Amino acid sequence: MRKDCRSLLERIYVGDFLPSELIVPQNPEYAQTVEESEKEINAIIEMLGSEGRARMDKVIALMGDAQYMDLYATFAFGLRTGIQLIYELFASEEVLPSDKRSYRQRPGFASTKRGGL
């Protein structure tokens, strides 16, 4: 595989940077656990009638949606934390917050409840 020589900024801009496709859990039990859970789900589906299969498909889709939301929230939090860390590393001491309020209470903090990055 050829290494991409473009900057990260350019890859993000053109839509070629997809962290979700690059991250693979390094735990040696991951692949086995995924395979085993898929086998168990398929075994349950085989035991169900057509109505039960339709409901199980819906449950699996809902679980996927919930997992997506959880992973997105984790990604967004990590990104915000990284940006805050970079800001603090490069900011002068005069602009860094020195009060004891949490970041969420400080003016200018981007709340996670806004639904975006």
PDB file as gemmi writes it, atoms N, CA and C in Angstrom:
CRYST1    1.000    1.000    1.000  90.00  90.00  90.00 P 1                      
ATOM      1  N   MET A   1       0.840  -1.174   0.000  1.00  0.00           N  
ATOM      2  CA  MET A   1       0.000   0.000   0.000  1.00  0.00           C  
ATOM      3  C   MET A   1       0.890   1.244   0.000  1.00  0.00           C  
ATOM      4  N   ARG A   2       0.586   2.187  -0.872  1.00  0.00           N  
ATOM      5  CA  ARG A   2       1.349   3.425  -0.996  1.00  0.00           C  
ATOM      6  C   ARG A   2       0.949   4.380   0.119  1.00  0.00           C  
ATOM      7  N   LYS A   3       1.944   4.963   0.754  1.00  0.00           N  
ATOM      8  CA  LYS A   3       1.666   5.915   1.829  1.00  0.00           C  
ATOM      9  C   LYS A   3       1.173   7.221   1.224  1.00  0.00           C  
ATOM     10  N   ASP A   4       0.114   7.788   1.797  1.00  0.00           N  
ATOM     11  CA  ASP A   4      -0.452   9.051   1.327  1.00  0.00           C  
ATOM     12  C   ASP A   4       0.445  10.185   1.799  1.00  0.00           C  
ATOM     13  N   CYS A   5       0.979  10.958   0.858  1.00  0.00           N  
ATOM     14  CA  CYS A   5       1.913  12.041   1.187  1.00  0.00           C  
ATOM     15  C   CYS A   5       1.218  13.376   1.403  1.00  0.00           C  
ATOM     16  N   ARG A   6      -0.097  13.419   1.241  1.00  0.00           N  
ATOM     17  CA  ARG A   6      -0.811  14.680   1.447  1.00  0.00           C  
ATOM     18  C   ARG A   6      -0.892  14.991   2.935  1.00  0.00           C  
ATOM     19  N   SER A   7      -1.065  16.259   3.240  1.00  0.00           N  
ATOM     20  CA  SER A   7      -1.193  16.668   4.640  1.00  0.00           C  
ATOM     21  C   SER A   7      -2.521  16.158   5.197  1.00  0.00           C  
ATOM     22  N   LEU A   8      -2.597  16.071   6.510  1.00  0.00           N  
ATOM     23  CA  LEU A   8      -3.838  15.666   7.169  1.00  0.00           C  
ATOM     24  C   LEU A   8      -4.944  16.650   6.825  1.00  0.00           C  
ATOM     25  N   LEU A   9      -4.626  17.932   6.820  1.00  0.00           N  
ATOM     26  CA  LEU A   9      -5.613  18.955   6.500  1.00  0.00           C  
ATOM     27  C   LEU A   9      -6.207  18.721   5.105  1.00  0.00           C  
ATOM     28  N   GLU A  10      -5.367  18.421   4.122  1.00  0.00           N  
ATOM     29  CA  GLU A  10      -5.861  18.174   2.765  1.00  0.00           C  
ATOM     30  C   GLU A  10      -6.710  16.902   2.707  1.00  0.00           C  
ATOM     31  N   ARG A  11      -6.267  15.850   3.383  1.00  0.00           N  
ATOM     32  CA  ARG A  11      -7.046  14.605   3.377  1.00  0.00           C  
ATOM     33  C   ARG A  11      -8.415  14.799   4.019  1.00  0.00           C  
ATOM     34  N   ILE A  12      -8.493  15.601   5.096  1.00  0.00           N  
ATOM     35  CA  ILE A  12      -9.788  15.905   5.724  1.00  0.00           C  
ATOM     36  C   ILE A  12     -10.650  16.700   4.752  1.00  0.00           C  
ATOM     37  N   TYR A  13     -10.044  17.705   4.109  1.00  0.00           N  
ATOM     38  CA  TYR A  13     -10.788  18.584   3.199  1.00  0.00           C  
ATOM     39  C   TYR A  13     -11.419  17.806   2.044  1.00  0.00           C  
ATOM     40  N   VAL A  14     -10.684  16.876   1.462  1.00  0.00           N  
ATOM     41  CA  VAL A  14     -11.204  16.146   0.303  1.00  0.00           C  
ATOM     42  C   VAL A  14     -11.993  14.895   0.699  1.00  0.00           C  
ATOM     43  N   GLY A  15     -12.103  14.647   1.986  1.00  0.00           N  
ATOM     44  CA  GLY A  15     -12.915  13.524   2.450  1.00  0.00           C  
ATOM     45  C   GLY A  15     -12.212  12.181   2.431  1.00  0.00           C  
ATOM     46  N   ASP A  16     -10.879  12.187   2.403  1.00  0.00           N  
ATOM     47  CA  ASP A  16     -10.122  10.932   2.366  1.00  0.00           C  
ATOM     48  C   ASP A  16      -9.622  10.473   3.732  1.00  0.00           C  
ATOM     49  N   PHE A  17      -9.928  11.210   4.768  1.00  0.00           N  
ATOM     50  CA  PHE A  17      -9.483  10.834   6.106  1.00  0.00           C  
ATOM     51  C   PHE A  17     -10.675  10.272   6.857  1.00  0.00           C  
ATOM     52  N   LEU A  18     -10.677   8.973   7.070  1.00  0.00           N  
ATOM     53  CA  LEU A  18     -11.794   8.293   7.717  1.00  0.00           C  
ATOM     54  C   LEU A  18     -11.268   7.475   8.900  1.00  0.00           C  
ATOM     55  N   PRO A  19     -11.142   8.103  10.067  1.00  0.00           N  
ATOM     56  CA  PRO A  19     -10.579   7.385  11.215  1.00  0.00           C  
ATOM     57  C   PRO A  19     -11.323   6.102  11.557  1.00  0.00           C  
ATOM     58  N   SER A  20     -12.631   6.083  11.341  1.00  0.00           N  
ATOM     59  CA  SER A  20     -13.399   4.883  11.685  1.00  0.00           C  
ATOM     60  C   SER A  20     -12.980   3.681  10.845  1.00  0.00           C  
ATOM     61  N   GLU A  21     -12.386   3.922   9.691  1.00  0.00           N  
ATOM     62  CA  GLU A  21     -11.905   2.824   8.847  1.00  0.00           C  
ATOM     63  C   GLU A  21     -10.457   2.456   9.154  1.00  0.00           C  
ATOM     64  N   LEU A  22      -9.780   3.279   9.932  1.00  0.00           N  
ATOM     65  CA  LEU A  22      -8.379   3.035  10.248  1.00  0.00           C  
ATOM     66  C   LEU A  22      -8.176   2.390  11.611  1.00  0.00           C  
ATOM     67  N   ILE A  23      -9.160   2.568  12.487  1.00  0.00           N  
ATOM     68  CA  ILE A  23      -9.013   2.087  13.861  1.00  0.00           C  
ATOM     69  C   ILE A  23      -9.490   0.641  13.958  1.00  0.00           C  
ATOM     70  N   VAL A  24      -8.586  -0.225  14.371  1.00  0.00           N  
ATOM     71  CA  VAL A  24      -8.918  -1.629  14.585  1.00  0.00           C  
ATOM     72  C   VAL A  24      -8.444  -1.981  15.992  1.00  0.00           C  
ATOM     73  N   PRO A  25      -9.354  -2.481  16.835  1.00  0.00           N  
ATOM     74  CA  PRO A  25      -8.932  -2.853  18.188  1.00  0.00           C  
ATOM     75  C   PRO A  25      -7.755  -3.819  18.162  1.00  0.00           C  
ATOM     76  N   GLN A  26      -6.780  -3.576  19.010  1.00  0.00           N  
ATOM     77  CA  GLN A  26      -5.569  -4.397  19.051  1.00  0.00           C  
ATOM     78  C   GLN A  26      -5.674  -5.581  20.020  1.00  0.00           C  
ATOM     79  N   ASN A  27      -6.766  -5.645  20.779  1.00  0.00           N  
ATOM     80  CA  ASN A  27      -6.955  -6.750  21.706  1.00  0.00           C  
ATOM     81  C   ASN A  27      -7.029  -8.051  20.909  1.00  0.00           C  
ATOM     82  N   PRO A  28      -6.199  -9.030  21.229  1.00  0.00           N  
ATOM     83  CA  PRO A  28      -6.193 -10.281  20.467  1.00  0.00           C  
ATOM     84  C   PRO A  28      -7.514 -11.049  20.533  1.00  0.00           C  
ATOM     85  N   GLU A  29      -8.354 -10.756  21.507  1.00  0.00           N  
ATOM     86  CA  GLU A  29      -9.634 -11.458  21.639  1.00  0.00           C  
ATOM     87  C   GLU A  29     -10.752 -10.783  20.837  1.00  0.00           C  
ATOM     88  N   TYR A  30     -10.494  -9.632  20.234  1.00  0.00           N  
ATOM     89  CA  TYR A  30     -11.540  -8.867  19.549  1.00  0.00           C  
ATOM     90  C   TYR A  30     -12.196  -9.663  18.424  1.00  0.00           C  
ATOM     91  N   ALA A  31     -11.402 -10.153  17.486  1.00  0.00           N  
ATOM     92  CA  ALA A  31     -11.959 -10.859  16.328  1.00  0.00           C  
ATOM     93  C   ALA A  31     -12.745 -12.097  16.766  1.00  0.00           C  
ATOM     94  N   GLN A  32     -12.215 -12.823  17.725  1.00  0.00           N  
ATOM     95  CA  GLN A  32     -12.900 -14.017  18.224  1.00  0.00           C  
ATOM     96  C   GLN A  32     -14.222 -13.644  18.887  1.00  0.00           C  
ATOM     97  N   THR A  33     -14.246 -12.577  19.658  1.00  0.00           N  
ATOM     98  CA  THR A  33     -15.462 -12.144  20.328  1.00  0.00           C  
ATOM     99  C   THR A  33     -16.520 -11.714  19.315  1.00  0.00           C  
ATOM    100  N   VAL A  34     -16.117 -10.972  18.290  1.00  0.00           N  
ATOM    101  CA  VAL A  34     -17.054 -10.540  17.252  1.00  0.00           C  
ATOM    102  C   VAL A  34     -17.617 -11.757  16.530  1.00  0.00           C  
ATOM    103  N   GLU A  35     -16.758 -12.679  16.155  1.00  0.00           N  
ATOM    104  CA  GLU A  35     -17.197 -13.882  15.447  1.00  0.00           C  
ATOM    105  C   GLU A  35     -18.163 -14.709  16.297  1.00  0.00           C  
ATOM    106  N   GLU A  36     -17.850 -14.868  17.570  1.00  0.00           N  
ATOM    107  CA  GLU A  36     -18.708 -15.645  18.472  1.00  0.00           C  
ATOM    108  C   GLU A  36     -20.069 -14.976  18.661  1.00  0.00           C  
ATOM    109  N   SER A  37     -20.068 -13.650  18.821  1.00  0.00           N  
ATOM    110  CA  SER A  37     -21.348 -12.955  19.004  1.00  0.00           C  
ATOM    111  C   SER A  37     -22.202 -13.049  17.737  1.00  0.00           C  
ATOM    112  N   GLU A  38     -21.580 -12.961  16.559  1.00  0.00           N  
ATOM    113  CA  GLU A  38     -22.333 -13.106  15.306  1.00  0.00           C  
ATOM    114  C   GLU A  38     -22.935 -14.507  15.188  1.00  0.00           C  
ATOM    115  N   LYS A  39     -22.186 -15.518  15.580  1.00  0.00           N  
ATOM    116  CA  LYS A  39     -22.704 -16.896  15.555  1.00  0.00           C  
ATOM    117  C   LYS A  39     -23.919 -17.033  16.466  1.00  0.00           C  
ATOM    118  N   GLU A  40     -23.816 -16.473  17.681  1.00  0.00           N  
ATOM    119  CA  GLU A  40     -24.918 -16.562  18.636  1.00  0.00           C  
ATOM    120  C   GLU A  40     -26.152 -15.824  18.133  1.00  0.00           C  
ATOM    121  N   ILE A  41     -25.967 -14.646  17.566  1.00  0.00           N  
ATOM    122  CA  ILE A  41     -27.103 -13.892  17.022  1.00  0.00           C  
ATOM    123  C   ILE A  41     -27.761 -14.675  15.892  1.00  0.00           C  
ATOM    124  N   ASN A  42     -26.950 -15.229  15.002  1.00  0.00           N  
ATOM    125  CA  ASN A  42     -27.503 -16.009  13.892  1.00  0.00           C  
ATOM    126  C   ASN A  42     -28.240 -17.253  14.386  1.00  0.00           C  
ATOM    127  N   ALA A  43     -27.727 -17.886  15.448  1.00  0.00           N  
ATOM    128  CA  ALA A  43     -28.403 -19.056  16.009  1.00  0.00           C  
ATOM    129  C   ALA A  43     -29.764 -18.668  16.577  1.00  0.00           C  
ATOM    130  N   ILE A  44     -29.842 -17.528  17.259  1.00  0.00           N  
ATOM    131  CA  ILE A  44     -31.115 -17.051  17.807  1.00  0.00           C  
ATOM    132  C   ILE A  44     -32.079 -16.723  16.678  1.00  0.00           C  
ATOM    133  N   ILE A  45     -31.590 -16.059  15.639  1.00  0.00           N  
ATOM    134  CA  ILE A  45     -32.443 -15.697  14.500  1.00  0.00           C  
ATOM    135  C   ILE A  45     -33.029 -16.949  13.845  1.00  0.00           C  
ATOM    136  N   GLU A  46     -32.227 -17.992  13.733  1.00  0.00           N  
ATOM    137  CA  GLU A  46     -32.711 -19.238  13.133  1.00  0.00           C  
ATOM    138  C   GLU A  46     -33.829 -19.880  13.957  1.00  0.00           C  
ATOM    139  N   MET A  47     -33.841 -19.662  15.260  1.00  0.00           N  
ATOM    140  CA  MET A  47     -34.862 -20.242  16.126  1.00  0.00           C  
ATOM    141  C   MET A  47     -36.172 -19.462  16.077  1.00  0.00           C  
ATOM    142  N   LEU A  48     -36.135 -18.262  15.550  1.00  0.00           N  
ATOM    143  CA  LEU A  48     -37.312 -17.402  15.549  1.00  0.00           C  
ATOM    144  C   LEU A  48     -38.151 -17.593  14.285  1.00  0.00           C  
ATOM    145  N   GLY A  49     -39.422 -17.294  14.421  1.00  0.00           N  
ATOM    146  CA  GLY A  49     -40.293 -17.256  13.254  1.00  0.00           C  
ATOM    147  C   GLY A  49     -40.065 -15.966  12.490  1.00  0.00           C  
ATOM    148  N   SER A  50     -40.850 -15.752  11.435  1.00  0.00           N  
ATOM    149  CA  SER A  50     -40.645 -14.570  10.597  1.00  0.00           C  
ATOM    150  C   SER A  50     -40.863 -13.270  11.381  1.00  0.00           C  
ATOM    151  N   GLU A  51     -41.873 -13.231  12.268  1.00  0.00           N  
ATOM    152  CA  GLU A  51     -42.108 -12.023  13.061  1.00  0.00           C  
ATOM    153  C   GLU A  51     -40.953 -11.785  14.028  1.00  0.00           C  
ATOM    154  N   GLY A  52     -40.481 -12.857  14.655  1.00  0.00           N  
ATOM    155  CA  GLY A  52     -39.357 -12.744  15.580  1.00  0.00           C  
ATOM    156  C   GLY A  52     -38.085 -12.296  14.876  1.00  0.00           C  
ATOM    157  N   ARG A  53     -37.869 -12.787  13.648  1.00  0.00           N  
ATOM    158  CA  ARG A  53     -36.689 -12.372  12.877  1.00  0.00           C  
ATOM    159  C   ARG A  53     -36.749 -10.885  12.547  1.00  0.00           C  
ATOM    160  N   ALA A  54     -37.931 -10.414  12.184  1.00  0.00           N  
ATOM    161  CA  ALA A  54     -38.090  -8.997  11.857  1.00  0.00           C  
ATOM    162  C   ALA A  54     -37.805  -8.137  13.089  1.00  0.00           C  
ATOM    163  N   ARG A  55     -38.291  -8.600  14.243  1.00  0.00           N  
ATOM    164  CA  ARG A  55     -38.046  -7.832  15.476  1.00  0.00           C  
ATOM    165  C   ARG A  55     -36.571  -7.873  15.860  1.00  0.00           C  
ATOM    166  N   MET A  56     -35.943  -9.029  15.668  1.00  0.00           N  
ATOM    167  CA  MET A  56     -34.517  -9.149  15.981  1.00  0.00           C  
ATOM    168  C   MET A  56     -33.698  -8.250  15.052  1.00  0.00           C  
ATOM    169  N   ASP A  57     -34.071  -8.191  13.778  1.00  0.00           N  
ATOM    170  CA  ASP A  57     -33.387  -7.291  12.844  1.00  0.00           C  
ATOM    171  C   ASP A  57     -33.499  -5.839  13.317  1.00  0.00           C  
ATOM    172  N   LYS A  58     -34.695  -5.490  13.816  1.00  0.00           N  
ATOM    173  CA  LYS A  58     -34.893  -4.127  14.307  1.00  0.00           C  
ATOM    174  C   LYS A  58     -34.026  -3.866  15.536  1.00  0.00           C  
ATOM    175  N   VAL A  59     -33.951  -4.824  16.454  1.00  0.00           N  
ATOM    176  CA  VAL A  59     -33.128  -4.682  17.662  1.00  0.00           C  
ATOM    177  C   VAL A  59     -31.660  -4.516  17.276  1.00  0.00           C  
ATOM    178  N   ILE A  60     -31.193  -5.324  16.328  1.00  0.00           N  
ATOM    179  CA  ILE A  60     -29.799  -5.232  15.889  1.00  0.00           C  
ATOM    180  C   ILE A  60     -29.530  -3.858  15.272  1.00  0.00           C  
ATOM    181  N   ALA A  61     -30.461  -3.354  14.472  1.00  0.00           N  
ATOM    182  CA  ALA A  61     -30.298  -2.029  13.859  1.00  0.00           C  
ATOM    183  C   ALA A  61     -30.274  -0.941  14.934  1.00  0.00           C  
ATOM    184  N   LEU A  62     -31.159  -1.051  15.926  1.00  0.00           N  
ATOM    185  CA  LEU A  62     -31.184  -0.064  17.013  1.00  0.00           C  
ATOM    186  C   LEU A  62     -29.886  -0.097  17.822  1.00  0.00           C  
ATOM    187  N   MET A  63     -29.378  -1.289  18.064  1.00  0.00           N  
ATOM    188  CA  MET A  63     -28.114  -1.409  18.789  1.00  0.00           C  
ATOM    189  C   MET A  63     -26.976  -0.782  17.979  1.00  0.00           C  
ATOM    190  N   GLY A  64     -26.996  -0.968  16.662  1.00  0.00           N  
ATOM    191  CA  GLY A  64     -25.987  -0.339  15.805  1.00  0.00           C  
ATOM    192  C   GLY A  64     -26.079   1.170  15.852  1.00  0.00           C  
ATOM    193  N   ASP A  65     -27.308   1.695  15.824  1.00  0.00           N  
ATOM    194  CA  ASP A  65     -27.508   3.143  15.917  1.00  0.00           C  
ATOM    195  C   ASP A  65     -26.981   3.681  17.246  1.00  0.00           C  
ATOM    196  N   ALA A  66     -27.286   2.977  18.333  1.00  0.00           N  
ATOM    197  CA  ALA A  66     -26.830   3.406  19.657  1.00  0.00           C  
ATOM    198  C   ALA A  66     -25.303   3.364  19.735  1.00  0.00           C  
ATOM    199  N   GLN A  67     -24.698   2.329  19.165  1.00  0.00           N  
ATOM    200  CA  GLN A  67     -23.241   2.227  19.179  1.00  0.00           C  
ATOM    201  C   GLN A  67     -22.621   3.371  18.369  1.00  0.00           C  
ATOM    202  N   TYR A  68     -23.219   3.699  17.229  1.00  0.00           N  
ATOM    203  CA  TYR A  68     -22.733   4.817  16.414  1.00  0.00           C  
ATOM    204  C   TYR A  68     -22.762   6.117  17.226  1.00  0.00           C  
ATOM    205  N   MET A  69     -23.892   6.364  17.916  1.00  0.00           N  
ATOM    206  CA  MET A  69     -24.013   7.589  18.718  1.00  0.00           C  
ATOM    207  C   MET A  69     -22.970   7.623  19.833  1.00  0.00           C  
ATOM    208  N   ASP A  70     -22.746   6.485  20.464  1.00  0.00           N  
ATOM    209  CA  ASP A  70     -21.761   6.408  21.538  1.00  0.00           C  
ATOM    210  C   ASP A  70     -20.362   6.676  21.001  1.00  0.00           C  
ATOM    211  N   LEU A  71     -20.016   6.046  19.877  1.00  0.00           N  
ATOM    212  CA  LEU A  71     -18.689   6.237  19.298  1.00  0.00           C  
ATOM    213  C   LEU A  71     -18.490   7.672  18.819  1.00  0.00           C  
ATOM    214  N   TYR A  72     -19.546   8.274  18.268  1.00  0.00           N  
ATOM    215  CA  TYR A  72     -19.457   9.662  17.829  1.00  0.00           C  
ATOM    216  C   TYR A  72     -19.204  10.577  19.024  1.00  0.00           C  
ATOM    217  N   ALA A  73     -19.932  10.351  20.113  1.00  0.00           N  
ATOM    218  CA  ALA A  73     -19.745  11.176  21.313  1.00  0.00           C  
ATOM    219  C   ALA A  73     -18.335  11.010  21.862  1.00  0.00           C  
ATOM    220  N   THR A  74     -17.812   9.791  21.846  1.00  0.00           N  
ATOM    221  CA  THR A  74     -16.454   9.535  22.322  1.00  0.00           C  
ATOM    222  C   THR A  74     -15.434  10.229  21.422  1.00  0.00           C  
ATOM    223  N   PHE A  75     -15.634  10.135  20.113  1.00  0.00           N  
ATOM    224  CA  PHE A  75     -14.756  10.797  19.152  1.00  0.00           C  
ATOM    225  C   PHE A  75     -14.770  12.307  19.357  1.00  0.00           C  
ATOM    226  N   ALA A  76     -15.972  12.884  19.464  1.00  0.00           N  
ATOM    227  CA  ALA A  76     -16.102  14.329  19.628  1.00  0.00           C  
ATOM    228  C   ALA A  76     -15.440  14.789  20.928  1.00  0.00           C  
ATOM    229  N   PHE A  77     -15.634  14.049  22.003  1.00  0.00           N  
ATOM    230  CA  PHE A  77     -15.016  14.396  23.279  1.00  0.00           C  
ATOM    231  C   PHE A  77     -13.495  14.346  23.162  1.00  0.00           C  
ATOM    232  N   GLY A  78     -12.981  13.295  22.542  1.00  0.00           N  
ATOM    233  CA  GLY A  78     -11.531  13.170  22.361  1.00  0.00           C  
ATOM    234  C   GLY A  78     -10.966  14.302  21.525  1.00  0.00           C  
ATOM    235  N   LEU A  79     -11.683  14.659  20.467  1.00  0.00           N  
ATOM    236  CA  LEU A  79     -11.241  15.756  19.615  1.00  0.00           C  
ATOM    237  C   LEU A  79     -11.243  17.074  20.387  1.00  0.00           C  
ATOM    238  N   ARG A  80     -12.314  17.337  21.120  1.00  0.00           N  
ATOM    239  CA  ARG A  80     -12.380  18.563  21.920  1.00  0.00           C  
ATOM    240  C   ARG A  80     -11.255  18.609  22.956  1.00  0.00           C  
ATOM    241  N   THR A  81     -11.006  17.471  23.587  1.00  0.00           N  
ATOM    242  CA  THR A  81      -9.949  17.400  24.593  1.00  0.00           C  
ATOM    243  C   THR A  81      -8.591  17.661  23.955  1.00  0.00           C  
ATOM    244  N   GLY A  82      -8.354  17.065  22.799  1.00  0.00           N  
ATOM    245  CA  GLY A  82      -7.091  17.280  22.093  1.00  0.00           C  
ATOM    246  C   GLY A  82      -6.907  18.725  21.690  1.00  0.00           C  
ATOM    247  N   ILE A  83      -7.966  19.349  21.196  1.00  0.00           N  
ATOM    248  CA  ILE A  83      -7.885  20.762  20.809  1.00  0.00           C  
ATOM    249  C   ILE A  83      -7.618  21.625  22.030  1.00  0.00           C  
ATOM    250  N   GLN A  84      -8.286  21.329  23.137  1.00  0.00           N  
ATOM    251  CA  GLN A  84      -8.060  22.087  24.376  1.00  0.00           C  
ATOM    252  C   GLN A  84      -6.615  21.923  24.832  1.00  0.00           C  
ATOM    253  N   LEU A  85      -6.086  20.718  24.737  1.00  0.00           N  
ATOM    254  CA  LEU A  85      -4.701  20.465  25.137  1.00  0.00           C  
ATOM    255  C   LEU A  85      -3.735  21.243  24.246  1.00  0.00           C  
ATOM    256  N   ILE A  86      -3.946  21.224  22.949  1.00  0.00           N  
ATOM    257  CA  ILE A  86      -3.091  21.974  22.031  1.00  0.00           C  
ATOM    258  C   ILE A  86      -3.176  23.465  22.338  1.00  0.00           C  
ATOM    259  N   TYR A  87      -4.381  23.948  22.572  1.00  0.00           N  
ATOM    260  CA  TYR A  87      -4.562  25.361  22.924  1.00  0.00           C  
ATOM    261  C   TYR A  87      -3.739  25.710  24.153  1.00  0.00           C  
ATOM    262  N   GLU A  88      -3.839  24.880  25.191  1.00  0.00           N  
ATOM    263  CA  GLU A  88      -3.125  25.165  26.427  1.00  0.00           C  
ATOM    264  C   GLU A  88      -1.613  25.068  26.241  1.00  0.00           C  
ATOM    265  N   LEU A  89      -1.168  24.161  25.373  1.00  0.00           N  
ATOM    266  CA  LEU A  89       0.267  24.023  25.140  1.00  0.00           C  
ATOM    267  C   LEU A  89       0.851  25.239  24.434  1.00  0.00           C  
ATOM    268  N   PHE A  90       0.079  25.833  23.513  1.00  0.00           N  
ATOM    269  CA  PHE A  90       0.593  26.932  22.719  1.00  0.00           C  
ATOM    270  C   PHE A  90       0.163  28.316  23.198  1.00  0.00           C  
ATOM    271  N   ALA A  91      -0.774  28.387  24.096  1.00  0.00           N  
ATOM    272  CA  ALA A  91      -1.253  29.681  24.593  1.00  0.00           C  
ATOM    273  C   ALA A  91      -0.271  30.231  25.619  1.00  0.00           C  
ATOM    274  N   SER A  92      -0.222  31.528  25.701  1.00  0.00           N  
ATOM    275  CA  SER A  92       0.621  32.134  26.729  1.00  0.00           C  
ATOM    276  C   SER A  92      -0.089  31.999  28.076  1.00  0.00           C  
ATOM    277  N   GLU A  93       0.649  32.148  29.126  1.00  0.00           N  
ATOM    278  CA  GLU A  93       0.090  32.026  30.473  1.00  0.00           C  
ATOM    279  C   GLU A  93      -1.009  33.043  30.731  1.00  0.00           C  
ATOM    280  N   GLU A  94      -0.945  34.210  30.069  1.00  0.00           N  
ATOM    281  CA  GLU A  94      -1.927  35.258  30.313  1.00  0.00           C  
ATOM    282  C   GLU A  94      -3.325  34.879  29.814  1.00  0.00           C  
ATOM    283  N   VAL A  95      -3.413  34.057  28.779  1.00  0.00           N  
ATOM    284  CA  VAL A  95      -4.728  33.739  28.229  1.00  0.00           C  
ATOM    285  C   VAL A  95      -5.300  32.434  28.763  1.00  0.00           C  
ATOM    286  N   LEU A  96      -4.527  31.684  29.496  1.00  0.00           N  
ATOM    287  CA  LEU A  96      -5.031  30.433  30.053  1.00  0.00           C  
ATOM    288  C   LEU A  96      -5.955  30.721  31.226  1.00  0.00           C  
ATOM    289  N   PRO A  97      -7.036  29.938  31.351  1.00  0.00           N  
ATOM    290  CA  PRO A  97      -7.944  30.151  32.484  1.00  0.00           C  
ATOM    291  C   PRO A  97      -7.250  29.819  33.795  1.00  0.00           C  
ATOM    292  N   SER A  98      -7.410  30.699  34.752  1.00  0.00           N  
ATOM    293  CA  SER A  98      -6.763  30.459  36.039  1.00  0.00           C  
ATOM    294  C   SER A  98      -7.766  30.278  37.166  1.00  0.00           C  
ATOM    295  N   ASP A  99      -9.050  30.452  36.853  1.00  0.00           N  
ATOM    296  CA  ASP A  99     -10.039  30.297  37.917  1.00  0.00           C  
ATOM    297  C   ASP A  99     -10.378  28.824  38.119  1.00  0.00           C  
ATOM    298  N   LYS A 100     -11.113  28.556  39.167  1.00  0.00           N  
ATOM    299  CA  LYS A 100     -11.399  27.181  39.559  1.00  0.00           C  
ATOM    300  C   LYS A 100     -12.687  26.630  38.951  1.00  0.00           C  
ATOM    301  N   ARG A 101     -13.384  27.418  38.109  1.00  0.00           N  
ATOM    302  CA  ARG A 101     -14.615  26.911  37.492  1.00  0.00           C  
ATOM    303  C   ARG A 101     -14.280  25.805  36.506  1.00  0.00           C  
ATOM    304  N   SER A 102     -15.230  24.920  36.297  1.00  0.00           N  
ATOM    305  CA  SER A 102     -15.008  23.875  35.299  1.00  0.00           C  
ATOM    306  C   SER A 102     -15.004  24.517  33.922  1.00  0.00           C  
ATOM    307  N   TYR A 103     -14.463  23.822  32.944  1.00  0.00           N  
ATOM    308  CA  TYR A 103     -14.423  24.355  31.578  1.00  0.00           C  
ATOM    309  C   TYR A 103     -15.817  24.676  31.060  1.00  0.00           C  
ATOM    310  N   ARG A 104     -16.802  23.876  31.425  1.00  0.00           N  
ATOM    311  CA  ARG A 104     -18.165  24.103  30.943  1.00  0.00           C  
ATOM    312  C   ARG A 104     -18.753  25.406  31.482  1.00  0.00           C  
ATOM    313  N   GLN A 105     -18.278  25.865  32.625  1.00  0.00           N  
ATOM    314  CA  GLN A 105     -18.783  27.103  33.223  1.00  0.00           C  
ATOM    315  C   GLN A 105     -18.067  28.335  32.689  1.00  0.00           C  
ATOM    316  N   ARG A 106     -16.966  28.149  31.981  1.00  0.00           N  
ATOM    317  CA  ARG A 106     -16.172  29.281  31.508  1.00  0.00           C  
ATOM    318  C   ARG A 106     -16.737  29.828  30.209  1.00  0.00           C  
ATOM    319  N   PRO A 107     -16.675  31.132  30.022  1.00  0.00           N  
ATOM    320  CA  PRO A 107     -17.146  31.731  28.774  1.00  0.00           C  
ATOM    321  C   PRO A 107     -16.361  31.177  27.588  1.00  0.00           C  
ATOM    322  N   GLY A 108     -17.076  30.909  26.495  1.00  0.00           N  
ATOM    323  CA  GLY A 108     -16.414  30.460  25.272  1.00  0.00           C  
ATOM    324  C   GLY A 108     -16.237  28.968  25.161  1.00  0.00           C  
ATOM    325  N   PHE A 109     -16.596  28.197  26.189  1.00  0.00           N  
ATOM    326  CA  PHE A 109     -16.463  26.754  26.084  1.00  0.00           C  
ATOM    327  C   PHE A 109     -17.556  26.214  25.197  1.00  0.00           C  
ATOM    328  N   ALA A 110     -17.183  25.400  24.217  1.00  0.00           N  
ATOM    329  CA  ALA A 110     -18.157  24.810  23.295  1.00  0.00           C  
ATOM    330  C   ALA A 110     -18.824  23.629  23.983  1.00  0.00           C  
ATOM    331  N   SER A 111     -20.090  23.755  24.268  1.00  0.00           N  
ATOM    332  CA  SER A 111     -20.843  22.696  24.944  1.00  0.00           C  
ATOM    333  C   SER A 111     -21.028  21.508  24.036  1.00  0.00           C  
ATOM    334  N   THR A 112     -21.002  20.294  24.625  1.00  0.00           N  
ATOM    335  CA  THR A 112     -21.235  19.080  23.860  1.00  0.00           C  
ATOM    336  C   THR A 112     -22.706  18.904  23.523  1.00  0.00           C  
ATOM    337  N   LYS A 113     -23.606  19.699  24.126  1.00  0.00           N  
ATOM    338  CA  LYS A 113     -25.037  19.561  23.904  1.00  0.00           C  
ATOM    339  C   LYS A 113     -25.492  20.250  22.622  1.00  0.00           C  
ATOM    340  N   ARG A 114     -24.591  20.882  21.894  1.00  0.00           N  
ATOM    341  CA  ARG A 114     -24.966  21.549  20.670  1.00  0.00           C  
ATOM    342  C   ARG A 114     -25.118  20.601  19.505  1.00  0.00           C  
ATOM    343  N   GLY A 115     -24.707  19.354  19.668  1.00  0.00           N  
ATOM    344  CA  GLY A 115     -24.928  18.340  18.652  1.00  0.00           C  
ATOM    345  C   GLY A 115     -23.870  18.256  17.579  1.00  0.00           C  
ATOM    346  N   GLY A 116     -22.856  19.041  17.634  1.00  0.00           N  
ATOM    347  CA  GLY A 116     -21.826  18.976  16.609  1.00  0.00           C  
ATOM    348  C   GLY A 116     -20.460  19.161  17.215  1.00  0.00           C  
ATOM    349  N   LEU A 117     -19.473  19.143  16.354  1.00  0.00           N  
ATOM    350  CA  LEU A 117     -18.109  19.353  16.812  1.00  0.00           C  
ATOM    351  C   LEU A 117     -17.930  20.823  16.910  1.00  0.00           C  
TER     352      LEU A 117                                                      
END                                                                             
